[in-house]
Amino acid sequence: MSRAISVLGATGSIGQNTLDLVARAPEAYRVVALTGGRNIAQLAADTRRFRAEVAVTSEPALLDDLRAALAGSGVEVAAGPQAIAEAAARPADWVMSAIVGFAGLAPGIAALGQGATLALANKESLVAAGALVKATAKAHGARVLPVDSEHSAVFQALVGEDMAAVERIIITASGGAFRDWPLEKLASATPEQAATHPNWDMGQRITIDSASMFNKALEVIETREFFDVDPDRIEVLVHPESLVHALVGFTDGALMAHVGPPDMRHAIGYALHWPDRGHVPVERLDLSRVAQLTFRPADEARWPALRLAREVMHQGGLSGCIFNAAKEIALDAFIARQIGFMDMARVVEETMTAMFTANCHKAAQLTLDTIVETDHLARERAGALVPLACN
Ligand code: NAD
Ligand code: MG
């Protein structure tokens, strides 16, 4: 019997890697919904190729283009955030959440609401709304599986283990594009320089977030939410080879490391086949040729995002939502060259300080509405810290 699956963010880096795995065993899957953004040609081509029931673009202005591209196919088409959430709510066994940013939260919640297993690449969901995601899954008997490589690695290292025996979780970071740059040069780094990753081939936003370590900061918070561990037990190690994705340390001193090539199809495949292991076509590592694995501590002066993540975990409540929203605005401003590379952390920190002082992170109830409202407020606040650029 084939499994019904949907891919949210199908046209992106994770979405395309997911479809690559699906295409290798087409008889095993029935594709319900595919969603994308501006890349209508890709969305339409994949919709035809996988015979999806419905195709949705996030851009209402592109609905006619999508309709034209799928004319005669009999596929339903729709556009806009609400339509994406509705597509996610269509019955499916397994839903890949691979939209980038806060926009991925509501569709993921909708998928959990219909009881689907949610393969969660969209780390922003757990950062901004961990408690809501977990409560929704619980209420509907749905499962969330990690897709971020570090979290998939931890998840795999924990199979058959008792969380009470876990002393620490170490996630690794490549260090991104500027790992070896002198600190004083970072202020003048450009978006193009930041968008070049030494090891992983990913979307533009996550690649820049890797250079600033905002990606790792999000992942530290994601680790806390996913595995429910004390923040003091989460560590970050810089590991330039990007082959050891995470390590779990146990009370008997053992460290279980997950080692694999930097290819997201491994983590996606693990979530797709879970609880079994399927055949996944990633490179097989020859460790005798790798020869060397190196590790070093993560310097918080170079990467202030890591310090801010600790503050978020300390404050709890809606602070992750504020942190993520401010980070998205700061990243937009950096990409638009309105602020410099090191200003991103400043904008996020000042937004956090202002909103924590006003107690905006303390919500009586963590509903999707309060989270969306806080996200808006934080975006406004962060936006006010970005200099206007009229040209
Ligand atoms: P990407 O930019 O390559 O793709 C993003 C997808 O989301 C595209 O399909 C795009 O059309 C869609 N999208 C963008 N804005 C949208 C909006 N407002 N509403 C609806 N859809 C929208 O991103 P990616 O690198 O594939 O990352 C996707 C998610 O997975 C992110 O949360 C990222 O942090 C996470 N992730 C990615 C990788 C990776 O290797 N790329 C690894 C771990 C985690
Ligand atoms: Mg990761």
Coordinates of C-alpha atoms and ligand atoms in Angstrom, one line a residue:
M1 CA 0.0 0.0 0.0
S2 CA 1.4 3.4 -0.9
R3 CA 1.8 6.1 1.7
A4 CA 0.2 9.5 1.2
I5 CA 2.7 12.3 1.5
S6 CA 2.8 16.0 1.1
V7 CA 5.9 18.2 0.7
L8 CA 5.6 21.8 2.0
G9 CA 8.4 23.9 0.5
A10 CA 8.8 21.4 -2.3
T11 CA 10.8 23.7 -4.6
G12 CA 13.5 24.5 -2.0
S13 CA 16.7 22.7 -1.2
I14 CA 15.2 20.2 1.4
G15 CA 12.0 19.8 -0.7
Q16 CA 14.0 18.9 -3.8
N17 CA 16.1 16.4 -1.8
T18 CA 12.9 14.9 -0.5
L19 CA 11.4 14.5 -4.0
D20 CA 14.7 13.0 -5.1
L21 CA 14.2 10.1 -2.6
V22 CA 10.5 9.8 -3.4
A23 CA 11.3 9.5 -7.2
R24 CA 13.5 6.5 -6.4
A25 CA 10.5 4.5 -5.2
P26 CA 7.4 6.1 -6.9
E27 CA 5.2 3.1 -6.3
A28 CA 5.7 3.5 -2.5
Y29 CA 4.1 7.0 -2.4
R30 CA 1.0 8.9 -3.4
V31 CA 1.7 12.6 -3.4
V32 CA -1.1 14.7 -2.0
A33 CA 0.1 18.3 -1.9
L34 CA 3.2 20.2 -3.1
T35 CA 3.7 23.8 -2.1
G36 CA 6.2 26.4 -3.3
G37 CA 6.9 30.1 -3.6
R38 CA 8.0 32.0 -6.7
N39 CA 9.5 29.2 -8.7
I40 CA 6.3 28.2 -10.5
A41 CA 8.1 26.3 -13.3
Q42 CA 9.6 23.9 -10.7
L43 CA 6.4 23.6 -8.8
A44 CA 4.4 22.8 -11.9
A45 CA 7.0 20.3 -13.2
D46 CA 7.1 18.4 -10.0
T47 CA 3.4 18.5 -9.6
R48 CA 3.0 16.8 -13.0
R49 CA 5.9 14.4 -12.4
F50 CA 4.6 13.2 -9.1
R51 CA 0.9 13.5 -10.0
A52 CA 0.1 15.6 -6.9
E53 CA -3.5 16.3 -6.1
V54 CA -3.0 19.9 -5.4
A55 CA -0.3 22.5 -6.0
V56 CA -0.1 25.7 -4.0
T57 CA 2.2 28.8 -4.4
S58 CA 2.6 31.2 -1.4
E59 CA 2.3 34.1 -3.9
P60 CA -1.3 35.0 -4.9
A61 CA 0.0 37.1 -7.7
L62 CA 1.4 34.0 -9.3
L63 CA -1.8 31.9 -9.2
D64 CA -2.6 32.5 -12.9
D65 CA 0.9 31.5 -13.9
L66 CA 0.5 28.3 -11.9
R67 CA -2.9 27.6 -13.3
A68 CA -1.5 28.1 -16.9
A69 CA 1.5 25.9 -16.2
L70 CA -0.8 23.1 -15.0
A71 CA -3.6 23.6 -17.6
G72 CA -5.1 20.3 -18.7
S73 CA -3.5 18.3 -15.9
G74 CA -6.6 18.2 -13.7
V75 CA -4.6 19.2 -10.7
E76 CA -6.2 21.6 -8.2
V77 CA -4.3 24.9 -7.8
A78 CA -4.4 27.5 -5.1
A79 CA -2.3 30.4 -3.7
G80 CA -1.5 32.2 -0.4
P81 CA -0.6 31.3 3.1
Q82 CA -4.2 30.1 4.0
A83 CA -4.2 27.8 1.0
I84 CA -0.9 26.3 2.0
A85 CA -2.2 25.6 5.5
E86 CA -5.3 24.0 3.9
A87 CA -3.2 21.8 1.7
A88 CA -1.2 20.8 4.7
A89 CA -4.4 19.8 6.5
R90 CA -5.4 17.4 3.7
P91 CA -5.2 13.8 5.0
A92 CA -1.7 12.4 4.5
D93 CA 0.5 9.9 6.4
W94 CA 3.7 11.9 6.2
V95 CA 4.3 15.6 5.7
M96 CA 7.6 17.2 5.0
S97 CA 7.8 20.7 6.6
A98 CA 10.5 22.4 4.5
I99 CA 9.2 26.0 4.1
V100 CA 11.9 28.4 5.3
G101 CA 11.2 30.7 8.2
F102 CA 8.2 31.5 10.5
A103 CA 5.9 31.0 7.5
G104 CA 6.4 27.2 8.0
L105 CA 4.8 27.2 11.4
A106 CA 1.1 27.3 10.6
P107 CA 1.2 24.7 7.8
G108 CA 3.1 22.4 10.1
I109 CA 0.5 22.8 12.9
A110 CA -2.2 22.1 10.3
A111 CA -0.5 18.9 9.3
L112 CA -0.2 17.8 12.9
G113 CA -3.9 18.7 13.4
Q114 CA -4.8 16.0 10.9
G115 CA -2.6 13.4 12.7
A116 CA 0.2 13.2 10.0
T117 CA 3.7 12.4 10.9
L118 CA 5.6 15.7 10.5
A119 CA 9.1 15.5 9.2
L120 CA 10.4 18.8 10.5
A121 CA 13.1 20.6 8.6
N122 CA 11.6 24.0 9.5
K123 CA 13.5 24.6 12.7
E124 CA 11.8 27.9 13.2
S125 CA 8.6 26.0 14.2
L126 CA 10.2 24.6 17.4
V127 CA 12.1 27.8 18.1
A128 CA 9.1 30.1 17.9
A129 CA 6.5 27.7 19.1
G130 CA 7.9 24.6 20.6
A131 CA 5.3 24.2 23.3
L132 CA 2.4 24.6 20.7
V133 CA 4.0 22.2 18.2
K134 CA 4.4 19.5 20.9
A135 CA 0.9 20.1 22.4
T136 CA -0.7 19.9 18.9
A137 CA 1.1 16.7 18.1
K138 CA 0.1 15.2 21.5
A139 CA -3.6 16.2 21.1
H140 CA -3.8 14.5 17.7
G141 CA -1.6 11.5 18.3
A142 CA 0.8 12.8 15.7
R143 CA 4.6 12.4 15.6
V144 CA 7.3 15.0 14.9
L145 CA 10.5 13.6 13.4
P146 CA 13.6 15.7 13.2
V147 CA 15.1 16.4 9.8
D148 CA 17.8 18.9 10.7
S149 CA 21.0 16.8 10.4
E150 CA 22.1 17.4 14.0
H151 CA 18.8 16.5 15.5
S152 CA 18.4 13.5 13.3
A153 CA 21.8 12.4 14.5
V154 CA 20.9 12.9 18.2
F155 CA 17.6 11.1 17.6
Q156 CA 19.4 8.1 16.0
A157 CA 22.0 8.1 18.9
L158 CA 19.1 7.9 21.4
V159 CA 17.4 4.9 19.9
G160 CA 16.8 2.4 22.7
E161 CA 18.3 4.8 25.3
D162 CA 16.9 6.2 28.5
M163 CA 16.9 10.0 28.6
A164 CA 17.7 9.8 32.3
A165 CA 21.1 8.4 31.3
V166 CA 21.9 11.4 29.0
E167 CA 24.5 13.8 30.4
R168 CA 24.9 16.1 27.5
I169 CA 24.1 16.6 23.8
I170 CA 26.8 18.1 21.6
I171 CA 25.8 19.5 18.2
T172 CA 28.5 20.4 15.7
A173 CA 28.9 23.5 13.5
S174 CA 31.0 23.8 10.4
G175 CA 31.7 27.4 11.4
G176 CA 30.3 28.7 8.1
A177 CA 31.9 30.9 5.5
F178 CA 33.9 33.1 8.0
R179 CA 35.2 30.4 10.3
D180 CA 38.8 31.5 9.7
W181 CA 38.4 35.2 9.0
P182 CA 40.0 37.6 11.4
L183 CA 37.3 39.0 13.7
E184 CA 37.8 42.6 12.6
K185 CA 37.1 41.7 9.0
L186 CA 33.6 40.3 9.8
A187 CA 31.9 43.7 9.9
S188 CA 32.6 44.3 6.2
A189 CA 31.5 40.8 5.0
T190 CA 29.0 40.9 2.1
P191 CA 25.8 38.7 1.6
E192 CA 27.5 37.0 -1.3
Q193 CA 30.5 36.0 0.9
A194 CA 28.2 34.8 3.7
A195 CA 26.1 32.8 1.3
T196 CA 29.0 30.4 0.4
H197 CA 29.1 27.4 2.6
P198 CA 32.3 25.4 2.9
N199 CA 30.5 21.9 3.1
W200 CA 26.7 22.0 2.7
D201 CA 24.7 23.0 -0.3
M202 CA 21.6 24.7 1.2
G203 CA 19.1 27.6 0.7
Q204 CA 20.5 31.1 0.8
R205 CA 19.0 32.1 4.2
I206 CA 20.2 29.1 6.1
T207 CA 23.7 29.4 4.5
I208 CA 24.0 33.0 5.7
D209 CA 22.7 31.9 9.1
S210 CA 25.5 29.3 9.2
A211 CA 28.1 32.0 8.8
S212 CA 26.6 34.1 11.6
M213 CA 25.8 30.9 13.7
F214 CA 22.2 32.1 14.0
N215 CA 21.5 28.7 12.4
K216 CA 23.4 27.0 15.3
A217 CA 21.6 29.2 17.8
L218 CA 18.3 28.1 16.4
E219 CA 19.4 24.5 16.6
V220 CA 20.5 24.8 20.2
I221 CA 17.0 26.0 21.0
E222 CA 15.5 23.3 18.7
T223 CA 17.6 20.7 20.6
R224 CA 16.2 21.9 23.9
E225 CA 12.6 21.7 22.6
F226 CA 12.9 18.5 20.7
F227 CA 14.7 16.4 23.4
D228 CA 13.5 18.3 26.5
V229 CA 17.0 18.6 27.9
D230 CA 18.3 21.2 30.3
P231 CA 20.0 24.1 28.4
D232 CA 23.2 23.5 30.4
R233 CA 23.5 20.1 28.9
I234 CA 23.6 21.3 25.3
E235 CA 27.0 22.2 23.8
V236 CA 28.2 23.4 20.4
L237 CA 31.5 22.3 18.9
V238 CA 33.1 23.7 15.7
H239 CA 33.9 20.8 13.4
P240 CA 35.1 22.1 10.1
E241 CA 34.8 18.7 8.3
S242 CA 31.0 18.5 8.9
L243 CA 31.1 14.7 9.1
V244 CA 30.2 14.2 12.8
H245 CA 26.8 15.8 13.1
A246 CA 26.1 15.4 16.8
L247 CA 27.2 13.4 19.8
V248 CA 25.3 12.2 22.9
G249 CA 27.2 11.8 26.1
F250 CA 25.9 9.3 28.7
T251 CA 26.3 8.9 32.5
D252 CA 28.8 6.1 32.0
G253 CA 31.1 8.4 30.0
A254 CA 30.2 6.9 26.6
L255 CA 29.9 9.3 23.7
M256 CA 27.8 8.1 20.8
A257 CA 28.6 10.0 17.6
H258 CA 26.7 10.1 14.4
V259 CA 29.0 10.3 11.4
G260 CA 27.9 10.7 7.8
P261 CA 28.5 12.8 4.6
P262 CA 27.1 16.3 4.5
D263 CA 24.1 15.2 2.4
M264 CA 20.6 16.1 3.8
R265 CA 19.1 13.0 2.0
H266 CA 20.4 11.0 4.9
A267 CA 18.4 12.8 7.6
I268 CA 15.4 13.1 5.2
G269 CA 15.6 9.4 4.4
Y270 CA 15.8 8.5 8.0
A271 CA 12.6 10.4 8.7
L272 CA 10.9 9.0 5.6
H273 CA 11.6 5.4 6.5
W274 CA 11.4 5.7 10.2
P275 CA 11.2 3.5 12.3
D276 CA 13.0 1.3 9.7
R277 CA 16.2 2.1 7.9
G278 CA 15.7 2.2 4.1
H279 CA 18.3 2.3 1.4
V280 CA 19.5 5.9 1.0
P281 CA 21.8 6.8 -1.9
V282 CA 24.3 9.0 0.0
E283 CA 28.1 8.7 -0.4
R284 CA 29.6 6.0 1.8
L285 CA 32.4 7.5 3.9
D286 CA 35.9 6.0 3.7
L287 CA 37.3 7.2 7.0
S288 CA 40.8 6.1 6.1
R289 CA 40.6 8.8 3.3
V290 CA 39.0 11.3 5.6
A291 CA 42.0 10.7 7.9
Q292 CA 41.3 13.6 10.2
L293 CA 38.3 14.9 12.2
T294 CA 39.0 18.2 14.1
F295 CA 37.0 20.0 16.8
R296 CA 37.3 23.3 18.6
P297 CA 35.2 25.3 21.0
A298 CA 32.7 27.8 19.5
D299 CA 33.9 31.4 20.3
E300 CA 30.9 33.5 21.4
A301 CA 32.7 36.8 20.6
R302 CA 32.8 35.8 17.0
W303 CA 29.3 34.3 17.1
P304 CA 27.2 36.3 19.6
A305 CA 24.1 34.4 18.4
L306 CA 25.1 31.5 20.6
R307 CA 25.0 33.7 23.7
L308 CA 21.6 35.0 22.6
A309 CA 20.3 31.5 22.3
R310 CA 21.2 30.8 25.9
E311 CA 19.3 33.9 26.9
V312 CA 16.3 32.7 25.0
M313 CA 16.3 29.3 26.8
H314 CA 16.8 31.1 30.1
Q315 CA 13.8 33.4 29.5
G316 CA 11.5 30.8 28.0
G317 CA 7.9 31.6 27.0
L318 CA 7.7 33.5 23.8
S319 CA 11.3 34.6 23.7
G320 CA 12.2 32.1 21.0
C321 CA 9.4 33.6 18.8
I322 CA 10.9 37.1 19.4
F323 CA 14.4 35.9 18.7
N324 CA 13.4 34.2 15.5
A325 CA 11.4 37.1 14.2
A326 CA 14.1 39.6 14.9
K327 CA 16.6 37.3 13.3
E328 CA 14.5 37.1 10.1
I329 CA 14.3 40.9 9.9
A330 CA 18.0 41.3 10.6
L331 CA 18.8 38.7 7.9
D332 CA 16.5 40.5 5.4
A333 CA 18.3 43.8 6.2
F334 CA 21.7 42.2 5.8
I335 CA 20.7 40.7 2.4
A336 CA 19.4 44.1 1.3
R337 CA 22.7 45.7 2.5
Q338 CA 20.9 47.9 5.0
I339 CA 23.0 46.6 7.8
G340 CA 26.4 44.9 8.2
F341 CA 27.1 41.3 9.1
M342 CA 27.8 41.9 12.8
D343 CA 24.8 44.3 13.0
M344 CA 22.5 41.3 12.7
A345 CA 23.3 40.1 16.3
R346 CA 22.9 43.7 17.5
V347 CA 19.5 44.1 16.0
V348 CA 18.4 40.8 17.5
E349 CA 19.8 41.6 21.0
E350 CA 18.3 45.1 21.1
T351 CA 14.9 43.7 20.1
M352 CA 15.1 41.0 22.8
T353 CA 16.1 43.5 25.4
A354 CA 13.3 45.9 24.6
M355 CA 10.7 43.2 24.4
F356 CA 11.8 41.3 27.5
T357 CA 11.8 44.6 29.4
A358 CA 8.2 45.1 28.4
N359 CA 7.4 41.4 29.3
C360 CA 6.3 40.7 25.8
H361 CA 7.7 37.2 26.1
K362 CA 5.4 36.3 28.9
A363 CA 2.2 35.0 27.5
A364 CA -0.7 33.6 29.5
Q365 CA -1.5 31.2 26.7
L366 CA 0.7 29.9 23.9
T367 CA -1.8 29.8 21.0
L368 CA -1.0 30.3 17.4
D369 CA -2.7 33.7 17.6
T370 CA -0.5 34.9 20.5
I371 CA 2.6 33.6 18.7
V372 CA 1.7 35.3 15.4
E373 CA 1.0 38.5 17.2
T374 CA 4.3 38.4 19.1
D375 CA 6.1 37.6 15.8
H376 CA 4.5 40.7 14.3
L377 CA 5.5 42.9 17.3
A378 CA 9.1 41.6 17.2
R379 CA 9.3 42.2 13.5
E380 CA 8.1 45.8 13.9
R381 CA 10.5 46.4 16.8
A382 CA 13.5 44.9 14.9
G383 CA 12.5 46.8 11.7
A384 CA 12.7 50.1 13.6
L385 CA 16.3 49.3 14.4
V386 CA 17.2 49.0 10.7
P387 CA 18.2 52.2 9.1
L388 CA 16.0 53.3 6.2
A389 CA 17.5 53.0 2.8
C390 CA 15.9 55.1 0.1
N391 CA 17.6 54.9 -3.2
Ligands
NAD1 P1 15.0 27.1 0.5 O1 15.1 28.6 0.6 O2 15.9 26.3 -0.4 O3 13.5 26.6 0.2 C1 12.4 27.2 1.0 C2 11.1 26.7 0.5 O4 10.1 27.4 1.1 C3 10.9 26.9 -1.0 O5 10.0 25.9 -1.6 C4 10.1 28.3 -1.1 O6 9.3 28.4 -2.2 C5 9.3 28.1 0.2 N1 8.9 29.4 0.8 C6 9.8 30.5 1.0 N2 9.1 31.5 1.6 C7 7.8 31.0 1.8 C8 6.7 31.6 2.4 N3 6.6 32.8 2.9 N4 5.5 30.8 2.4 C9 5.5 29.6 1.9 N5 6.6 29.0 1.3 C10 7.7 29.7 1.3 O7 15.2 26.6 2.0 P2 15.9 25.2 2.6 O8 17.3 25.4 2.7 O9 15.3 24.1 1.8 O10 15.4 25.2 4.1 C11 14.0 24.9 4.4 C12 13.9 24.7 5.9 O11 14.7 23.6 6.3 C13 14.5 25.9 6.7 O12 13.7 26.1 7.9 C14 15.9 25.5 7.1 O13 16.4 26.1 8.2 C15 15.7 24.0 7.2 N6 16.9 23.2 7.0 C16 17.5 23.2 5.8 C17 18.7 22.5 5.6 C18 19.3 22.4 4.2 O14 20.3 21.6 4.1 N7 18.9 23.2 3.3 C19 19.2 21.7 6.6 C20 18.5 21.7 7.9 C21 17.4 22.5 8.0
MG2 MG 21.4 21.6 10.9

